[in-house]
Amino acid sequence: SIRKTESAIKALNIVFWEFDCNTQMFKSYNEPINDYNENQLITLEDYYIHTHPDDLDKLRPGNTIMLQRLDKSYSLDVRIKTKYDKDWRFCSIIGIPFNKDEQSGLITQYIGFRRDNTEVIELNREVREYANKIRYILSSSGILSWDYNLNSKTINIYSGKETLESHL
């Protein structure tokens, strides 16, 4: 049902959008840029305003695909900040051709999703920092660490400077 879909979109923190190639306007659902009002259409310029200046060049190829009405999907990663955000949010955007004019063969509508990946990206950064600290501690203390790979039946021994592999 429509309510289940709307609830899933909100729970997953996903923005779902439709782009009309004729009007060059977005209808977006669960979108902070339009104050979560899907009846308030959004322009390409609205998205440019909310995209990090260093990421505008990443956003434009996807928009060019839609403006040229190409039968092509796209995926890109940009930082977005709305009035509801304190900091820039790391987002993945996917656009997919949805409707095609049978006579001209041109795409008339695209649909897509924008997913906020900020927490995952920050968690990965924290894990890398922690792993680097552990490597440094092990390296400077002379302690060796190891792991055993069940599939390859190998032991990897880490000395902090190099990795030794032994097959069993």
Tab-separated table of C-alpha atoms in Angstrom:
chain	number	residue	atom	x	y	z
A	1	SER	CA	0.000	0.000	0.000
A	2	ILE	CA	0.989	3.631	-0.397
A	3	ARG	CA	1.187	4.207	3.376
A	4	LYS	CA	3.608	1.305	3.821
A	5	THR	CA	5.797	2.669	1.024
A	6	GLU	CA	5.771	6.169	2.538
A	7	SER	CA	6.626	4.751	5.974
A	8	ALA	CA	9.509	2.717	4.536
A	9	ILE	CA	10.908	5.754	2.695
A	10	LYS	CA	10.817	7.830	5.886
A	11	ALA	CA	12.255	5.062	8.071
A	12	LEU	CA	15.168	4.493	5.679
A	13	ASN	CA	15.833	8.239	5.422
A	14	ILE	CA	15.472	8.105	1.641
A	15	VAL	CA	14.232	10.862	-0.632
A	16	PHE	CA	12.234	9.527	-3.593
A	17	TRP	CA	11.856	11.846	-6.581
A	18	GLU	CA	10.312	12.069	-10.044
A	19	PHE	CA	11.740	14.378	-12.712
A	20	ASP	CA	9.469	15.628	-15.515
A	21	CYS	CA	11.610	16.320	-18.587
A	22	ASN	CA	8.994	18.645	-20.089
A	23	THR	CA	8.714	20.988	-17.098
A	24	GLN	CA	12.243	20.240	-15.805
A	25	MET	CA	10.806	20.041	-12.305
A	26	PHE	CA	11.149	17.466	-9.520
A	27	LYS	CA	8.333	16.100	-7.419
A	28	SER	CA	10.053	14.824	-4.280
A	29	TYR	CA	8.825	12.756	-1.357
A	30	ASN	CA	10.360	12.880	2.129
A	31	GLU	CA	12.386	15.858	0.913
A	32	PRO	CA	13.614	18.529	3.364
A	33	ILE	CA	14.330	20.938	0.472
A	34	ASN	CA	10.585	21.287	-0.167
A	35	ASP	CA	9.742	21.125	3.562
A	36	TYR	CA	8.495	17.538	3.117
A	37	ASN	CA	5.637	18.782	0.908
A	38	GLU	CA	5.530	16.686	-2.281
A	39	ASN	CA	3.160	19.210	-3.863
A	40	GLN	CA	5.912	21.850	-3.772
A	41	LEU	CA	7.942	21.205	-6.930
A	42	ILE	CA	11.717	21.629	-6.964
A	43	THR	CA	13.948	22.975	-9.729
A	44	LEU	CA	17.437	21.898	-10.705
A	45	GLU	CA	18.636	25.231	-9.318
A	46	ASP	CA	17.127	24.352	-5.921
A	47	TYR	CA	19.314	21.246	-5.847
A	48	TYR	CA	22.384	23.210	-6.939
A	49	ILE	CA	21.829	25.676	-4.070
A	50	HIS	CA	21.802	22.820	-1.533
A	51	THR	CA	24.778	20.936	-3.027
A	52	HIS	CA	28.297	21.529	-1.700
A	53	PRO	CA	30.131	23.863	-4.137
A	54	ASP	CA	32.967	21.330	-4.534
A	55	ASP	CA	30.418	18.675	-5.587
A	56	LEU	CA	28.500	20.608	-8.255
A	57	ASP	CA	30.597	19.031	-11.016
A	58	LYS	CA	29.595	15.586	-9.682
A	59	LEU	CA	25.883	16.498	-9.823
A	60	ARG	CA	25.803	17.957	-13.331
A	61	PRO	CA	26.402	14.735	-15.372
A	62	GLY	CA	23.243	13.156	-13.957
A	63	ASN	CA	21.265	16.300	-14.627
A	64	THR	CA	22.670	16.460	-18.175
A	65	ILE	CA	21.454	12.897	-18.798
A	66	MET	CA	17.954	13.950	-17.762
A	67	LEU	CA	17.986	17.246	-19.673
A	68	GLN	CA	19.119	15.460	-22.839
A	69	ARG	CA	16.493	12.765	-22.164
A	70	LEU	CA	18.969	9.925	-22.583
A	71	ASP	CA	17.868	6.346	-21.951
A	72	LYS	CA	20.544	5.945	-19.303
A	73	SER	CA	20.685	5.480	-15.540
A	74	TYR	CA	23.192	7.239	-13.320
A	75	SER	CA	24.607	7.096	-9.821
A	76	LEU	CA	26.615	9.758	-8.010
A	77	ASP	CA	27.740	10.870	-4.554
A	78	VAL	CA	27.491	14.477	-3.335
A	79	ARG	CA	27.234	16.455	-0.117
A	80	ILE	CA	23.921	18.176	0.535
A	81	LYS	CA	22.873	20.598	3.253
A	82	THR	CA	19.328	21.815	3.884
A	83	LYS	CA	17.955	24.194	6.482
A	84	TYR	CA	17.360	21.145	8.680
A	85	ASP	CA	21.052	20.158	8.660
A	86	LYS	CA	23.814	21.533	10.850
A	87	ASP	CA	26.578	20.020	8.680
A	88	TRP	CA	26.949	18.735	5.119
A	89	ARG	CA	25.408	15.282	4.592
A	90	PHE	CA	27.054	12.642	2.365
A	91	CYS	CA	24.409	11.403	-0.068
A	92	SER	CA	24.175	8.894	-2.913
A	93	ILE	CA	21.804	9.735	-5.765
A	94	ILE	CA	20.463	7.245	-8.297
A	95	GLY	CA	18.424	8.270	-11.350
A	96	ILE	CA	16.597	5.838	-13.654
A	97	PRO	CA	14.666	6.463	-16.901
A	98	PHE	CA	11.003	5.718	-16.217
A	99	ASN	CA	8.765	6.819	-19.100
A	100	LYS	CA	9.605	7.083	-22.793
A	101	ASP	CA	7.795	8.839	-25.641
A	102	GLU	CA	7.085	6.038	-28.125
A	103	GLN	CA	7.255	8.288	-31.207
A	104	SER	CA	10.460	10.192	-30.457
A	105	GLY	CA	12.106	7.522	-28.319
A	106	LEU	CA	13.089	10.204	-25.816
A	107	ILE	CA	12.693	9.789	-22.085
A	108	THR	CA	9.926	11.937	-20.582
A	109	GLN	CA	10.338	11.048	-16.910
A	110	TYR	CA	13.046	9.819	-14.567
A	111	ILE	CA	12.654	8.499	-11.050
A	112	GLY	CA	15.297	8.225	-8.408
A	113	PHE	CA	16.419	8.050	-4.812
A	114	ARG	CA	18.745	10.030	-2.609
A	115	ARG	CA	20.110	8.237	0.415
A	116	ASP	CA	21.933	9.893	3.293
A	117	ASN	CA	25.093	7.851	3.963
A	118	THR	CA	26.668	10.221	6.492
A	119	GLU	CA	26.523	7.885	9.483
A	120	VAL	CA	28.018	4.968	7.534
A	121	ILE	CA	30.826	7.133	6.141
A	122	GLU	CA	31.632	8.550	9.587
A	123	LEU	CA	31.576	5.076	11.156
A	124	ASN	CA	33.982	3.769	8.470
A	125	ARG	CA	36.307	6.705	9.156
A	126	GLU	CA	36.257	5.966	12.893
A	127	VAL	CA	36.999	2.272	12.269
A	128	ARG	CA	39.959	3.174	10.002
A	129	GLU	CA	41.325	5.561	12.655
A	130	TYR	CA	40.953	2.895	15.341
A	131	ALA	CA	42.649	0.273	13.132
A	132	ASN	CA	45.542	2.669	12.458
A	133	LYS	CA	45.974	3.271	16.195
A	134	ILE	CA	45.998	-0.467	16.888
A	135	ARG	CA	48.548	-1.031	14.094
A	136	TYR	CA	50.749	1.690	15.552
A	137	ILE	CA	50.512	0.243	19.067
A	138	LEU	CA	51.309	-3.273	17.849
A	139	SER	CA	54.139	-2.070	15.634
A	140	SER	CA	55.807	0.035	18.300
A	141	SER	CA	55.438	-2.633	21.003
A	142	GLY	CA	56.751	-5.530	18.900
A	143	ILE	CA	53.576	-7.554	19.417
A	144	LEU	CA	52.529	-9.777	16.527
A	145	SER	CA	48.885	-10.271	15.600
A	146	TRP	CA	47.416	-12.917	13.332
A	147	ASP	CA	44.243	-14.202	11.752
A	148	TYR	CA	43.242	-17.516	10.204
A	149	ASN	CA	41.275	-17.675	6.945
A	150	LEU	CA	39.038	-20.761	6.926
A	151	ASN	CA	38.461	-20.666	3.161
A	152	SER	CA	42.082	-20.458	2.062
A	153	LYS	CA	43.445	-22.252	5.151
A	154	THR	CA	46.071	-19.561	5.623
A	155	ILE	CA	47.407	-17.751	8.646
A	156	ASN	CA	48.282	-14.089	8.205
A	157	ILE	CA	50.794	-12.761	10.699
A	158	TYR	CA	51.050	-9.000	11.070
A	159	SER	CA	54.239	-7.540	12.449
A	160	GLY	CA	53.205	-3.937	12.008
A	161	LYS	CA	55.603	-3.513	9.105
A	162	GLU	CA	54.741	-6.432	6.894
A	163	THR	CA	52.284	-9.292	6.533
A	164	LEU	CA	53.509	-12.864	6.395
A	165	GLU	CA	51.239	-15.546	4.941
A	166	SER	CA	51.504	-19.239	5.719
A	167	HIS	CA	49.475	-22.010	4.043
A	168	LEU	CA	48.400	-24.954	6.167
